[in-house]
PDB file of C-alpha atoms and ligand atoms in Angstrom:
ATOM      1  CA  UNK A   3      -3.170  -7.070  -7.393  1.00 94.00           C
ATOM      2  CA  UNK A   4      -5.191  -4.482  -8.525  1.00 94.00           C
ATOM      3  CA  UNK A   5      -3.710  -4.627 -12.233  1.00 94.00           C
ATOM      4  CA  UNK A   6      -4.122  -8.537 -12.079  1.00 95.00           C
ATOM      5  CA  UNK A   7      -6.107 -10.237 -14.677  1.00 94.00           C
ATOM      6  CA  UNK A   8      -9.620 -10.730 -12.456  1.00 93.00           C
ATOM      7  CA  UNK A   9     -10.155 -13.824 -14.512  1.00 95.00           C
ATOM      8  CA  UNK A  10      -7.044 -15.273 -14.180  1.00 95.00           C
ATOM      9  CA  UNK A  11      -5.790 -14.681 -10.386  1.00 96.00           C
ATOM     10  CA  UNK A  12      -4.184 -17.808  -9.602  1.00 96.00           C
ATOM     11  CA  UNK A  13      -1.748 -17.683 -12.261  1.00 97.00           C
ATOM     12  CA  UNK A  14      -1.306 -13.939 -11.563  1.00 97.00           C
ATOM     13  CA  UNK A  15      -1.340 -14.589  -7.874  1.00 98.00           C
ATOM     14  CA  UNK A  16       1.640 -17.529  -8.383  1.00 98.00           C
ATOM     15  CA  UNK A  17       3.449 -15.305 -10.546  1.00 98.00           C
ATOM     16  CA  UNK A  18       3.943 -13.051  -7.626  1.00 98.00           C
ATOM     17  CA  UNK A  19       4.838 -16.284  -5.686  1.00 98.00           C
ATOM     18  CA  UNK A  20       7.403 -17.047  -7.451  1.00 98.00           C
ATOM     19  CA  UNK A  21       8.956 -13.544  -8.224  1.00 97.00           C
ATOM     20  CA  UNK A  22      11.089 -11.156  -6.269  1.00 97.00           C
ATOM     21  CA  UNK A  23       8.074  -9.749  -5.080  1.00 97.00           C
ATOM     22  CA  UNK A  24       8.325  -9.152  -1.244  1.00 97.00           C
ATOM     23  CA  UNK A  25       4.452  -8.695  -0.616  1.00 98.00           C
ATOM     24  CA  UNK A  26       1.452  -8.557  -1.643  1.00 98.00           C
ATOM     25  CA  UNK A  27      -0.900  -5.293  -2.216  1.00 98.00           C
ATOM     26  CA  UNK A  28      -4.379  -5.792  -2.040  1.00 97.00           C
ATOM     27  CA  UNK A  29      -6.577  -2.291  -2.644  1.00 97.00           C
ATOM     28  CA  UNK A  30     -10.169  -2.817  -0.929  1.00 97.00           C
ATOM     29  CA  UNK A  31     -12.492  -0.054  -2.624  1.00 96.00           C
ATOM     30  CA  UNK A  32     -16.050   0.738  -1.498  1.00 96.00           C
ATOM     31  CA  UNK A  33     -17.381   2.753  -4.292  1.00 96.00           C
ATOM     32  CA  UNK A  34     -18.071   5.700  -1.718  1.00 97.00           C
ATOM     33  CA  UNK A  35     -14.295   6.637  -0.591  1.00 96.00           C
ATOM     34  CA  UNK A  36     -13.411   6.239  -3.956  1.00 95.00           C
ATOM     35  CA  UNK A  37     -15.603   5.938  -6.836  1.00 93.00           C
ATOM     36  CA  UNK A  38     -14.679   2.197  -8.077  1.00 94.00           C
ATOM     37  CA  UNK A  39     -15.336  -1.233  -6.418  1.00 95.00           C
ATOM     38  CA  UNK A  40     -12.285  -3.315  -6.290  1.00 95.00           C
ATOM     39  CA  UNK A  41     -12.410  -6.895  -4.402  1.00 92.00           C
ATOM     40  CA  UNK A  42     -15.020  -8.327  -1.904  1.00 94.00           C
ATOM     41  CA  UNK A  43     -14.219 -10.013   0.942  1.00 96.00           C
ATOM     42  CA  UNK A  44     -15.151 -14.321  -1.329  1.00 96.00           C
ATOM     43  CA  UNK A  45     -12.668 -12.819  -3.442  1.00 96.00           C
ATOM     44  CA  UNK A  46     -10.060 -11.845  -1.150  1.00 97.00           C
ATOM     45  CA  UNK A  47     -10.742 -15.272   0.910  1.00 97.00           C
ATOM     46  CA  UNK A  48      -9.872 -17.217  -2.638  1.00 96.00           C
ATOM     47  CA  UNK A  49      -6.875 -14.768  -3.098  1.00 97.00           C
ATOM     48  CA  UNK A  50      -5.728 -15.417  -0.085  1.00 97.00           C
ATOM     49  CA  UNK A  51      -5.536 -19.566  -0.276  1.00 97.00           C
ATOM     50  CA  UNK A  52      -3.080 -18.561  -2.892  1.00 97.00           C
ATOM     51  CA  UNK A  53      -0.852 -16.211  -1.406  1.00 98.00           C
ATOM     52  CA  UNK A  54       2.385 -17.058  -0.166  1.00 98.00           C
ATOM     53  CA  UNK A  55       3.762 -13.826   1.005  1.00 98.00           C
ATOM     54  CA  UNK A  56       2.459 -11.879   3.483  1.00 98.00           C
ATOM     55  CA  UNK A  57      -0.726  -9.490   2.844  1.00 98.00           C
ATOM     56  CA  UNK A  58      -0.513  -5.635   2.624  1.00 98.00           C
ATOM     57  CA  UNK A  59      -4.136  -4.407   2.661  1.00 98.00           C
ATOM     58  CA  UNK A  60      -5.003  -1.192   1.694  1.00 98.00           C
ATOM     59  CA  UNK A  61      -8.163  -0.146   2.466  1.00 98.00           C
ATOM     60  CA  UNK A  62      -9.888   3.052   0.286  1.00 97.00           C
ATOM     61  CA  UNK A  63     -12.889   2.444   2.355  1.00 98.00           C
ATOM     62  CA  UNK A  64     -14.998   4.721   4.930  1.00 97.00           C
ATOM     63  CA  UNK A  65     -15.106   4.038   8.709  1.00 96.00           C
ATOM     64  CA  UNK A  66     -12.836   0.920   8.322  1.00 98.00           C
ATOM     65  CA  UNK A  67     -13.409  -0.138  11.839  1.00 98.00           C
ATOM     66  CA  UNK A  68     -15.737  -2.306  10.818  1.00 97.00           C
ATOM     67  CA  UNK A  69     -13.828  -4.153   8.848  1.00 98.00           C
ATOM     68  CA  UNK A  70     -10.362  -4.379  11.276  1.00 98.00           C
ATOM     69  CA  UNK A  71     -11.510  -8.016  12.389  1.00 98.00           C
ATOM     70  CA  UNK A  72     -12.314  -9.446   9.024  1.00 98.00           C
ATOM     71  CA  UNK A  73      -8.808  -8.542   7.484  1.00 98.00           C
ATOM     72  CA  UNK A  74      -7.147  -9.722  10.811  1.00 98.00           C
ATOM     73  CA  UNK A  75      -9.133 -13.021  10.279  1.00 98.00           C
ATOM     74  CA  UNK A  76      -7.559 -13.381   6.665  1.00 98.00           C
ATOM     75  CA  UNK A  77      -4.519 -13.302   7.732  1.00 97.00           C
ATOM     76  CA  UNK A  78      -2.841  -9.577   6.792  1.00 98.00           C
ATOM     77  CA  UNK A  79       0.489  -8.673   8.126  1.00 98.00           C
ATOM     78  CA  UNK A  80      -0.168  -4.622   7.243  1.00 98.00           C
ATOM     79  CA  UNK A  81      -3.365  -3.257   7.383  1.00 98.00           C
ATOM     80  CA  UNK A  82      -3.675  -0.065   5.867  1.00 98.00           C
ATOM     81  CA  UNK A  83      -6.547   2.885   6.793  1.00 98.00           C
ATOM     82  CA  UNK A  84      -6.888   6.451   4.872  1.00 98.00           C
ATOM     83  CA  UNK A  85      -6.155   9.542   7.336  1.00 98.00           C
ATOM     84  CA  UNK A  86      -9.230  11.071   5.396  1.00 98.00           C
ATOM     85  CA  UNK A  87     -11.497   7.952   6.414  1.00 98.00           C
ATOM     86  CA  UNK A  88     -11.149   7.924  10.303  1.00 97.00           C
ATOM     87  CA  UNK A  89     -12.382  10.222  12.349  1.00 96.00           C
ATOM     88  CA  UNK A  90     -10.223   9.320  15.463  1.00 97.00           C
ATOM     89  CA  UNK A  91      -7.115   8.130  13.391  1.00 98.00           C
ATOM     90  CA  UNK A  92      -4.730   6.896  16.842  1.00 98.00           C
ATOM     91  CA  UNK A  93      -7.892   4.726  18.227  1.00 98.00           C
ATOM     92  CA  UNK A  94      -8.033   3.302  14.439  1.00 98.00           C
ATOM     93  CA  UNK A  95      -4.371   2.544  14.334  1.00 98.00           C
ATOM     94  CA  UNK A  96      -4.399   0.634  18.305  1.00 98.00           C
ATOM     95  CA  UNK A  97      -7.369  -1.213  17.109  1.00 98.00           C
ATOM     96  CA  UNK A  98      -5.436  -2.607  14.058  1.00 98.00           C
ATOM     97  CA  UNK A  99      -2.481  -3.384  16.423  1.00 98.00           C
ATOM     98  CA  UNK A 100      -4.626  -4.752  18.609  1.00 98.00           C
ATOM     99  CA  UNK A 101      -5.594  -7.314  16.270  1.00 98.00           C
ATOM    100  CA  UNK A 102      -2.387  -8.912  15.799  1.00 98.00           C
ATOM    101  CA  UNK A 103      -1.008  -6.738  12.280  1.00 98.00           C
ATOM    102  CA  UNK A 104       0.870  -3.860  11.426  1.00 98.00           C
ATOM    103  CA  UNK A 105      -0.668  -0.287  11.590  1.00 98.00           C
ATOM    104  CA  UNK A 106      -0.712   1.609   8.523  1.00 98.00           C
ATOM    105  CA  UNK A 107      -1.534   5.346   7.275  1.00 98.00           C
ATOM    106  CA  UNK A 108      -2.427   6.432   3.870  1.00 98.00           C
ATOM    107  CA  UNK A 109      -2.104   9.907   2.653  1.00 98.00           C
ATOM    108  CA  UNK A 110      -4.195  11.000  -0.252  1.00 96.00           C
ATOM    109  CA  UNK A 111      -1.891  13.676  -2.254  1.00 96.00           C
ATOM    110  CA  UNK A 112      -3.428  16.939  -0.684  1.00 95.00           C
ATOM    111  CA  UNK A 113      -3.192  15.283   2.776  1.00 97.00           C
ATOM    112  CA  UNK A 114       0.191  17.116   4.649  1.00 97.00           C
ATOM    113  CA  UNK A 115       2.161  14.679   6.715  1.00 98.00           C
ATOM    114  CA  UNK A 116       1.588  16.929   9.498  1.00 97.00           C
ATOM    115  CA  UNK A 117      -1.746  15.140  10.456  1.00 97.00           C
ATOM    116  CA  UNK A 118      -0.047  11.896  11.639  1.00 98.00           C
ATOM    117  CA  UNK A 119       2.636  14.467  12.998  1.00 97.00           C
ATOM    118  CA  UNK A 120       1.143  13.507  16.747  1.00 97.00           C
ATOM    119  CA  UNK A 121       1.186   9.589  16.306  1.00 97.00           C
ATOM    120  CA  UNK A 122       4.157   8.878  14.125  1.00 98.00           C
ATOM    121  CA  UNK A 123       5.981   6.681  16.482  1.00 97.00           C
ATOM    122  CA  UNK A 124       2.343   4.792  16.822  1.00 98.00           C
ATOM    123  CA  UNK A 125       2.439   3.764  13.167  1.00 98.00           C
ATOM    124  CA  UNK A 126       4.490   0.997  11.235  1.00 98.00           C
ATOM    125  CA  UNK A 127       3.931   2.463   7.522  1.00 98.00           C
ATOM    126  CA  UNK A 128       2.900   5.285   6.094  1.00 98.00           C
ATOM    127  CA  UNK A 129       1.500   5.143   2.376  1.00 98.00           C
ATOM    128  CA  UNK A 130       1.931   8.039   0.299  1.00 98.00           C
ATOM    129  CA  UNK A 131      -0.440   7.855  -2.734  1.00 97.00           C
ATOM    130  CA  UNK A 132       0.961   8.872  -5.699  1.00 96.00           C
ATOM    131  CA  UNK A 133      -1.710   9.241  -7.750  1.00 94.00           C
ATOM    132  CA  UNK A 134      -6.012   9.933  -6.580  1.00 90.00           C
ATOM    133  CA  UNK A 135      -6.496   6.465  -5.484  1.00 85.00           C
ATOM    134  CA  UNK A 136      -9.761   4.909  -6.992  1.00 82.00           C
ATOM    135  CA  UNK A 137      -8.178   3.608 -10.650  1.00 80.00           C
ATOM    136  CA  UNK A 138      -4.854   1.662 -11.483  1.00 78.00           C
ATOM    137  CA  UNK A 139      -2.859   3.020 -14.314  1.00 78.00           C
ATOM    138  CA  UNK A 140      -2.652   6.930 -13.438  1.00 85.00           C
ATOM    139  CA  UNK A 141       0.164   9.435 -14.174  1.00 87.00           C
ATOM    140  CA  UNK A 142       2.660   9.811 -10.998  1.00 93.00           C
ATOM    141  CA  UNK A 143       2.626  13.128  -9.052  1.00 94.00           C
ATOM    142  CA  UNK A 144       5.729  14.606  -8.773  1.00 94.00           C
ATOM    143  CA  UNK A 145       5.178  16.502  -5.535  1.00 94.00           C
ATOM    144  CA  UNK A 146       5.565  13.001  -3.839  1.00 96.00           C
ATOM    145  CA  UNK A 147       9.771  12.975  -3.454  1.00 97.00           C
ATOM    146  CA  UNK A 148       9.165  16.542  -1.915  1.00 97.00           C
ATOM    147  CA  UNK A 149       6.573  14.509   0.826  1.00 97.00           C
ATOM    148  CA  UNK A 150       9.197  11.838   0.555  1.00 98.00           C
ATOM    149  CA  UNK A 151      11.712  13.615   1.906  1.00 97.00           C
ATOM    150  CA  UNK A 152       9.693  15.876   4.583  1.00 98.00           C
ATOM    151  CA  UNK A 153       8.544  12.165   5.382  1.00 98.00           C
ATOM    152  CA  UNK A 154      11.740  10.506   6.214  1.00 98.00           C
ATOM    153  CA  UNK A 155      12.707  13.992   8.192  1.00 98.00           C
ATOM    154  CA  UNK A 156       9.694  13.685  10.990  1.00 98.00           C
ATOM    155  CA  UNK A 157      10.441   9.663  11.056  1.00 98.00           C
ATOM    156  CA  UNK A 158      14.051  10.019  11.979  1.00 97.00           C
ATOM    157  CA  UNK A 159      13.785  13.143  14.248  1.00 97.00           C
ATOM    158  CA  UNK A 160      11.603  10.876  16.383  1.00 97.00           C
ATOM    159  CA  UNK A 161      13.665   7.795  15.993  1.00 97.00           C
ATOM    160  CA  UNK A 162      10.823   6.327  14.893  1.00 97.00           C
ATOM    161  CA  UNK A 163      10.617   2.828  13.445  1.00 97.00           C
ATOM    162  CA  UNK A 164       8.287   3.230   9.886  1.00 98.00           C
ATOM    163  CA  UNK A 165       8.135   2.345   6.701  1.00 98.00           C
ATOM    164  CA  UNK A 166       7.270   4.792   3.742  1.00 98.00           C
ATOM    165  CA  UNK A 167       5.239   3.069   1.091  1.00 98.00           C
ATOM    166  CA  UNK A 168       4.707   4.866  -2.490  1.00 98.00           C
ATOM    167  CA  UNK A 169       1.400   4.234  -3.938  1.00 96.00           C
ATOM    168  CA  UNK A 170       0.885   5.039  -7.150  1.00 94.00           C
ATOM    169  CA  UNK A 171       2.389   5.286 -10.576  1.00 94.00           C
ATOM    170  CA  UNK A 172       5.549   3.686  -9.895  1.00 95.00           C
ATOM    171  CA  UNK A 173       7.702   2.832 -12.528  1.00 95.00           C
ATOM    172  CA  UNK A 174      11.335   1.990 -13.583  1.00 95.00           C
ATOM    173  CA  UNK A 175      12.080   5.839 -14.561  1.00 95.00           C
ATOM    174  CA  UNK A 176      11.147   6.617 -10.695  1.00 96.00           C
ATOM    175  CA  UNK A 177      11.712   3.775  -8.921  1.00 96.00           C
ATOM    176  CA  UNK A 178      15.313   4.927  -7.736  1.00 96.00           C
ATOM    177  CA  UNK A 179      14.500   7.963  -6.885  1.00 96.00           C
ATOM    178  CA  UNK A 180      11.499   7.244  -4.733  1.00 97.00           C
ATOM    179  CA  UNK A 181      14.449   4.410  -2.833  1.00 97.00           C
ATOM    180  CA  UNK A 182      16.487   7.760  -2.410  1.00 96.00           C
ATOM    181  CA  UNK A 183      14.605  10.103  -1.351  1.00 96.00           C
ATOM    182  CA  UNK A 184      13.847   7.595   1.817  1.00 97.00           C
ATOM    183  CA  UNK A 185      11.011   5.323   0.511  1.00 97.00           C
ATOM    184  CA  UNK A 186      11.279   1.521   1.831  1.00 97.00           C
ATOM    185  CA  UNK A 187       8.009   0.115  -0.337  1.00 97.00           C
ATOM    186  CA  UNK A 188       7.153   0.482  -3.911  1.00 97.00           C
ATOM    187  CA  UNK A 189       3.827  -0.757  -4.783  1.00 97.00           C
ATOM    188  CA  UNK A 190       3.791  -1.938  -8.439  1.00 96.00           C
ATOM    189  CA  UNK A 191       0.818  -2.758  -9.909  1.00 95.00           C
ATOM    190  CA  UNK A 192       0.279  -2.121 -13.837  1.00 94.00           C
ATOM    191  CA  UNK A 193       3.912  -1.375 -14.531  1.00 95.00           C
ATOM    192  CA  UNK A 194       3.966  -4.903 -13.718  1.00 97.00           C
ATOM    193  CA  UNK A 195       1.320  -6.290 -14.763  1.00 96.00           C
ATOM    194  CA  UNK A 196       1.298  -4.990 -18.528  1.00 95.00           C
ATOM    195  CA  UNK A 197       5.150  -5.489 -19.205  1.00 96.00           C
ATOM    196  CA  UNK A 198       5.614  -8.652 -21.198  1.00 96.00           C
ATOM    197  CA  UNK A 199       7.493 -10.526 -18.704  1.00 97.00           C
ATOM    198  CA  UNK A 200       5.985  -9.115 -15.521  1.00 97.00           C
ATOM    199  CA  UNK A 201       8.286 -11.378 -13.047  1.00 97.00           C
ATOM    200  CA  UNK A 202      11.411  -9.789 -15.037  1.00 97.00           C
ATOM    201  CA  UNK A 203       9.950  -6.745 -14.421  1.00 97.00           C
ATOM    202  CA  UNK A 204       9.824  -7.121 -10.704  1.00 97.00           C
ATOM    203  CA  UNK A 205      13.552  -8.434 -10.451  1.00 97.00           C
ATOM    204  CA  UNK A 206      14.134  -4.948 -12.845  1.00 96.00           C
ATOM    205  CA  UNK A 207      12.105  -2.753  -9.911  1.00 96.00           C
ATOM    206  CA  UNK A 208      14.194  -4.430  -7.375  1.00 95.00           C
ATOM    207  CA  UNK A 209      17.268  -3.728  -9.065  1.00 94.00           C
ATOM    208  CA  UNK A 210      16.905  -0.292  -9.480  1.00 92.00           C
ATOM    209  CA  UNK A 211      15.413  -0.081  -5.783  1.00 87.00           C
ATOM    210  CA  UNK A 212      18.800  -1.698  -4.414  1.00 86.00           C
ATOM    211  CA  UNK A 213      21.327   0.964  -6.398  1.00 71.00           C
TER     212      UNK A 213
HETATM  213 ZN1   ZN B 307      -2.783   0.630  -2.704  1.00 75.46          ZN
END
């Protein structure tokens, strides 16, 4: 929702409604984690007597376990922290779980996947960023279907049950490859939002996800 027209979010927000969407991906930015402010929590409130699919919250915030209650209290199904924000990481990821929603870990792109090595099978997604998070719109880093792949490797040589999400500069020229190389989310935002008929769009990104 990032890429969403700020002045128009109901009609953006029904779009996705109404489209092949499966979710929607709400970035929370503090201005310190990352150096632009994003939504507040009256605006996410608003969004969120809108939304008819669930809520994937990603939060580019410092020491988010302040804010695990709030999000659990409008309603997300995944709530996402940055490895680089939390200091102790596995008693962020029990408190989100704790709070009724799904446990998710991003990965900033010079962040190994070794450091949720020790807590993989404590996790239900893992969100590799794509780009520097802070701005929508940025170029797509092609080390990510090498961290893909190493990805996918750890999850199923623990039998581990997680998602990979792929953050960042997703488009139809990588969309398939991302699907192949063992990612189970793409995150869309202005590939979407500034195609002419964003909701075709969507059904296009599916498409290519499902070959
Ligand atoms: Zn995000």
């Amino acid at each position: 929702m990032l890429a969403a027209d700020f002045a128009n979010l109901e009609q953006d927000i029904n779009m996705v409604n109404q489209s092949e969407a499966d979710w929607f991906h709400i970035d929370v930015m503090d201005g310190v984690f990352v150096p632009n402010i994003s939504f507040g929590m009256p605006v996410l409130k608003a969004m969120a007597k809108h939304t008819k699919k669930p809520l994937d919250v990603h939060l580019m915030i410092v020491d988010p376990d302040r804010y695990i209650q709030t999000f659990a209290e409008l309603g997300s199904t995944v709530l996402t922290v940055h490895a680089e924000a939390c200091t102790h990481l596995h008693r962020t990821v029990q408190a989100i779980k704790a709070a009724g929603m799904q446990a998710g870990v991003a990965l900033n792109p010079h962040t190994p996947i070794s450091v949720i090595e020790e807590l993989i099978s404590e996790i239900d997604l893992v969100c590799i960023m794509s780009v520097n998070p802070g701005f929508g719109g940025q170029k797509f880093i092609k080390n990510t279907f090498a961290k893909v792949r190493k990805l996918r490797a750890l999850i199923d040589d623990n039998k581990a049950n997680v998602r990979i999400e792929i953050d960042g500069g997703v488009t139809s020229s990588n969309a398939a490859e991302l699907v192949n190389a063992g990612a189970d989310v793409l995150v869309a935002g202005s590939f979407v939002f500034s195609s002419k008929s964003p909701s075709q769009t969507i059904h296009d990104l599916k498409q290519l996800a499902s070959l």
